[in-house]
């Protein structure tokens, strides 16, 4: 009988130690402040100057933090091209498959995701030229329509958001 009580006491002590240790660890983890995810209201979105290489055109999509606090972006933006009536032209950009990382965006700082399509003439199929590029920041259900005339030819890919170099 005393063996049973000794075991029960040992199990109770281990359980108490485990839960106490876990709550101390949780308190320490929550003491480190985390920056909130960037919301559309925190950002100014734009498209930078395209660069060409090997039959492709690369367009940087710019995410500038206009808020007074640091926020984070992680993952791929959703990108599509739309016409003057705000109707989507073709399918959305596909993800490049590159690994993602959490990017802290300080106030007034700009980070980018890169959109790639083929140069006209390299491939036979091109979509009509867009009036807007519609961008959903990573993990957002709210889009921004950026006035921009973009002609998608062949490939239409988007990279994850990354710190600007």
Tab-separated table of C-alpha atoms in Angstrom:
chain	number	residue	atom	x	y	z
A	1	UNK	CA	0.000	0.000	0.000
A	2	UNK	CA	2.804	2.420	0.825
A	3	UNK	CA	4.325	1.681	-2.609
A	4	UNK	CA	1.110	2.874	-4.216
A	5	UNK	CA	1.097	6.043	-2.102
A	6	UNK	CA	4.755	6.704	-2.876
A	7	UNK	CA	4.097	6.293	-6.594
A	8	UNK	CA	1.017	8.513	-6.431
A	9	UNK	CA	3.005	11.194	-4.585
A	10	UNK	CA	5.809	10.961	-7.151
A	11	UNK	CA	3.355	11.256	-10.045
A	12	UNK	CA	1.610	14.204	-8.391
A	13	UNK	CA	4.971	15.924	-7.782
A	14	UNK	CA	6.060	15.317	-11.389
A	15	UNK	CA	2.748	16.655	-12.667
A	16	UNK	CA	3.023	19.738	-10.456
A	17	UNK	CA	6.609	20.351	-11.583
A	18	UNK	CA	5.665	19.871	-15.231
A	19	UNK	CA	2.742	22.295	-15.054
A	20	UNK	CA	4.719	24.836	-13.032
A	21	UNK	CA	7.625	24.618	-15.450
A	22	UNK	CA	5.270	24.923	-18.412
A	23	UNK	CA	3.563	27.991	-16.974
A	24	UNK	CA	6.915	29.636	-16.206
A	25	UNK	CA	8.043	28.914	-19.767
A	26	UNK	CA	4.775	30.271	-21.123
A	27	UNK	CA	5.168	33.432	-19.070
A	28	UNK	CA	8.685	33.919	-20.384
A	29	UNK	CA	7.591	33.333	-23.992
A	30	UNK	CA	4.714	35.796	-23.698
A	31	UNK	CA	6.992	38.428	-22.154
A	32	UNK	CA	8.730	38.868	-25.538
A	33	UNK	CA	6.590	41.384	-27.435
A	34	UNK	CA	5.550	40.289	-30.915
A	35	UNK	CA	4.854	42.711	-33.718
A	36	UNK	CA	1.348	42.447	-35.168
A	37	UNK	CA	0.729	41.324	-38.724
A	38	UNK	CA	0.687	44.205	-41.205
A	39	UNK	CA	-2.831	45.182	-42.196
A	40	UNK	CA	-3.812	46.887	-45.453
A	41	UNK	CA	-4.333	50.100	-43.452
A	42	UNK	CA	-0.649	49.923	-42.369
A	43	UNK	CA	0.677	49.629	-45.918
A	44	UNK	CA	1.145	51.616	-49.091
A	45	UNK	CA	1.401	49.214	-52.044
A	46	UNK	CA	3.059	50.000	-55.347
A	47	UNK	CA	4.928	48.485	-58.254
A	48	UNK	CA	8.559	49.346	-58.853
A	49	UNK	CA	10.525	49.540	-62.081
A	50	UNK	CA	10.622	46.261	-63.991
A	51	UNK	CA	13.889	44.524	-64.805
A	52	UNK	CA	14.391	42.130	-67.698
A	53	UNK	CA	16.583	39.036	-67.900
A	54	UNK	CA	16.630	35.926	-70.109
A	55	UNK	CA	13.214	36.527	-71.665
A	56	UNK	CA	11.500	37.407	-68.384
A	57	UNK	CA	10.312	40.641	-66.825
A	58	UNK	CA	10.511	41.047	-63.040
A	59	UNK	CA	8.256	43.572	-61.296
A	60	UNK	CA	8.870	44.321	-57.603
A	61	UNK	CA	5.672	44.726	-55.620
A	62	UNK	CA	6.455	47.236	-52.876
A	63	UNK	CA	4.944	47.044	-49.387
A	64	UNK	CA	5.754	50.237	-47.439
A	65	UNK	CA	4.804	50.471	-43.764
A	66	UNK	CA	3.021	53.815	-43.346
A	67	UNK	CA	2.049	53.188	-39.717
A	68	UNK	CA	3.919	54.298	-36.609
A	69	UNK	CA	4.588	50.744	-35.408
A	70	UNK	CA	6.568	47.751	-36.638
A	71	UNK	CA	4.471	45.025	-38.226
A	72	UNK	CA	5.265	41.696	-39.878
A	73	UNK	CA	4.517	40.031	-43.204
A	74	UNK	CA	4.947	36.319	-43.849
A	75	UNK	CA	4.306	34.391	-47.023
A	76	UNK	CA	3.071	35.069	-50.498
A	77	UNK	CA	0.803	37.898	-51.587
A	78	UNK	CA	-2.155	37.059	-53.796
A	79	UNK	CA	-1.753	38.782	-57.171
A	80	UNK	CA	-3.964	39.052	-60.228
A	81	UNK	CA	-4.454	41.482	-63.099
A	82	UNK	CA	-7.821	43.132	-63.695
A	83	UNK	CA	-9.435	45.221	-66.392
A	84	UNK	CA	-11.059	48.656	-66.267
A	85	UNK	CA	-14.278	47.061	-64.896
A	86	UNK	CA	-12.258	45.366	-62.117
A	87	UNK	CA	-12.771	41.900	-63.642
A	88	UNK	CA	-9.902	39.465	-63.365
A	89	UNK	CA	-7.985	38.706	-66.565
A	90	UNK	CA	-6.943	35.040	-66.524
A	91	UNK	CA	-5.733	33.177	-63.473
A	92	UNK	CA	-3.926	34.579	-60.440
A	93	UNK	CA	-0.142	34.461	-60.197
A	94	UNK	CA	1.214	31.129	-59.026
A	95	UNK	CA	3.664	30.813	-56.141
A	96	UNK	CA	7.306	30.199	-56.989
A	97	UNK	CA	7.696	27.631	-54.217
A	98	UNK	CA	10.491	29.528	-52.483
A	99	UNK	CA	10.645	29.173	-48.687
A	100	UNK	CA	8.915	31.882	-46.672
A	101	UNK	CA	10.154	33.806	-43.671
A	102	UNK	CA	8.620	36.334	-41.338
A	103	UNK	CA	9.732	39.823	-42.347
A	104	UNK	CA	9.576	42.682	-39.836
A	105	UNK	CA	8.650	45.975	-41.479
A	106	UNK	CA	9.706	49.059	-39.544
A	107	UNK	CA	7.769	52.321	-39.979
A	108	UNK	CA	8.618	53.891	-43.387
A	109	UNK	CA	10.457	50.717	-44.460
A	110	UNK	CA	9.678	48.904	-47.746
A	111	UNK	CA	9.802	45.162	-48.407
A	112	UNK	CA	9.115	43.430	-51.707
A	113	UNK	CA	7.678	40.415	-53.458
A	114	UNK	CA	8.688	39.851	-57.073
A	115	UNK	CA	6.220	39.228	-59.886
A	116	UNK	CA	7.566	37.468	-62.997
A	117	UNK	CA	6.142	37.142	-66.489
A	118	UNK	CA	7.703	36.533	-69.881
A	119	UNK	CA	8.692	39.296	-72.258
A	120	UNK	CA	6.205	39.713	-75.133
A	121	UNK	CA	7.520	37.892	-78.197
A	122	UNK	CA	9.183	35.143	-76.140
A	123	UNK	CA	5.904	33.238	-75.883
A	124	UNK	CA	2.900	33.219	-78.181
A	125	UNK	CA	0.182	33.765	-75.609
A	126	UNK	CA	-0.328	37.126	-73.899
A	127	UNK	CA	-3.321	38.358	-71.950
A	128	UNK	CA	-4.917	41.724	-72.612
A	129	UNK	CA	-3.104	44.576	-70.850
A	130	UNK	CA	-4.444	45.202	-67.353
A	131	UNK	CA	-5.721	48.439	-65.904
A	132	UNK	CA	-4.919	47.383	-62.334
A	133	UNK	CA	-2.782	44.865	-60.493
A	134	UNK	CA	-4.801	43.494	-57.585
A	135	UNK	CA	-2.680	42.547	-54.563
A	136	UNK	CA	-3.672	40.816	-51.346
A	137	UNK	CA	-0.885	41.219	-48.758
A	138	UNK	CA	0.127	37.861	-47.245
A	139	UNK	CA	-2.533	36.445	-44.916
A	140	UNK	CA	-4.993	39.214	-45.753
A	141	UNK	CA	-8.525	39.025	-47.099
A	142	UNK	CA	-8.449	42.674	-48.190
A	143	UNK	CA	-6.938	43.617	-51.540
A	144	UNK	CA	-5.480	46.804	-52.972
A	145	UNK	CA	-5.931	47.578	-56.652
A	146	UNK	CA	-2.836	49.331	-57.924
A	147	UNK	CA	-3.349	51.297	-61.159
A	148	UNK	CA	-0.821	49.693	-63.500
A	149	UNK	CA	-0.786	48.568	-67.125
A	150	UNK	CA	0.733	45.092	-67.095
A	151	UNK	CA	0.715	42.617	-69.940
A	152	UNK	CA	1.077	39.053	-68.721
A	153	UNK	CA	2.687	36.758	-71.270
A	154	UNK	CA	3.223	33.073	-70.516
A	155	UNK	CA	4.494	32.684	-66.950
A	156	UNK	CA	2.807	34.586	-64.136
A	157	UNK	CA	4.611	33.900	-60.844
A	158	UNK	CA	4.944	35.602	-57.477
A	159	UNK	CA	7.685	35.214	-54.857
A	160	UNK	CA	7.162	35.453	-51.100
A	161	UNK	CA	7.647	38.788	-49.367
A	162	UNK	CA	11.290	39.402	-48.519
A	163	UNK	CA	13.319	42.158	-46.919
A	164	UNK	CA	14.581	44.655	-49.486
A	165	UNK	CA	18.297	44.632	-50.135
